[in-house]
Short mmCIF file of C-alpha atoms and ligand atoms in Angstrom, two decimals:
data_model
loop_
_atom_site.label_atom_id
_atom_site.label_comp_id
_atom_site.label_asym_id
_atom_site.label_seq_id
_atom_site.Cartn_x
_atom_site.Cartn_y
_atom_site.Cartn_z
CA MET A 241 3.75 12.94 13.17
CA ASN A 242 0.82 10.46 13.42
CA GLN A 243 -0.13 11.40 9.87
CA THR A 244 3.11 10.35 8.17
CA TYR A 245 2.01 6.83 7.33
CA THR A 246 -1.12 7.90 5.47
CA ILE A 247 0.92 9.43 2.72
CA LYS A 248 2.47 6.12 1.86
CA PHE A 249 -0.86 4.21 1.61
CA ILE A 250 -3.92 4.49 -0.54
CA HIS A 251 -7.22 3.67 1.13
CA ARG A 252 -9.77 1.95 -1.09
CA ILE A 253 -13.24 1.55 0.25
CA ASN A 254 -14.87 -1.76 -0.74
CA GLU A 255 -18.57 -2.33 -1.47
CA ASP A 256 -19.02 -3.96 1.88
CA GLY A 257 -17.72 -0.94 3.66
CA SER A 258 -14.26 -2.40 4.54
CA ILE A 259 -11.16 -0.45 3.73
CA ASP A 260 -8.16 -1.81 1.92
CA SER A 261 -4.81 -0.17 2.60
CA ILE A 262 -2.49 -0.26 -0.50
CA CYS A 263 1.15 0.64 -0.39
CA ARG A 264 2.07 3.24 -2.98
CA ASP A 265 5.54 1.90 -3.40
CA CYS A 266 5.07 -1.82 -3.85
CA PHE A 267 1.27 -1.89 -4.71
CA VAL A 268 0.62 -4.60 -2.21
CA THR A 269 -2.67 -4.59 -0.26
CA ILE A 270 -1.13 -4.72 3.18
CA ALA A 271 -4.32 -4.64 5.33
CA THR A 272 -8.09 -4.72 5.23
CA GLY A 273 -10.12 -3.31 8.10
CA ARG A 274 -13.34 -1.75 9.13
CA SER A 275 -11.81 1.69 9.89
CA ARG A 276 -8.62 3.63 9.21
CA LEU A 277 -7.66 3.25 12.90
CA GLU A 278 -7.64 -0.46 12.46
CA LEU A 279 -5.27 -0.20 9.50
CA ALA A 280 -2.75 2.07 11.17
CA PRO A 281 -0.77 -0.46 13.16
CA GLN A 282 -0.24 -2.65 10.10
CA GLU A 283 0.68 0.39 7.98
CA GLN A 284 3.28 1.37 10.51
CA GLN A 285 4.71 -2.13 10.48
CA HIS A 286 4.84 -2.48 6.74
CA THR A 287 8.09 -2.49 4.93
CA CYS A 288 8.29 -3.02 1.18
CA GLU A 289 9.71 -6.17 -0.26
CA PRO A 290 12.66 -5.12 -2.36
CA MET A 291 11.88 -7.90 -4.89
CA THR A 292 8.38 -6.59 -5.34
CA ILE A 293 9.65 -3.06 -6.03
CA GLN A 294 12.20 -4.37 -8.49
CA ARG A 295 9.51 -6.19 -10.43
CA TYR A 296 7.51 -2.96 -10.78
CA GLU A 297 10.58 -1.06 -11.85
CA GLY A 298 11.07 -3.71 -14.51
CA TYR A 299 7.48 -3.15 -15.78
CA LYS A 300 8.07 0.56 -15.91
CA LYS A 301 11.17 0.11 -18.08
CA LEU A 302 9.17 -2.14 -20.47
CA ALA A 303 6.38 0.49 -20.67
CA VAL A 304 8.80 3.33 -21.55
CA ARG A 305 10.19 1.38 -24.42
ZN1 ZN B 609 5.24 -1.39 0.29
#
């Protein structure tokens, strides 16, 4: 149950050791923190902007063509 949010987000470790949390659906960096625990509350609060997702869907259509 407490693992569900990690599936939706990619964790990228920066050169300075901080961790970016990137949403897999809208590709927005939703949080940067020192540890995964620090990112968790913001990941749980995140909801994708429908406009952002639509924009990516549009890019996908262009790429297919
Ligand atoms: Zn999102």
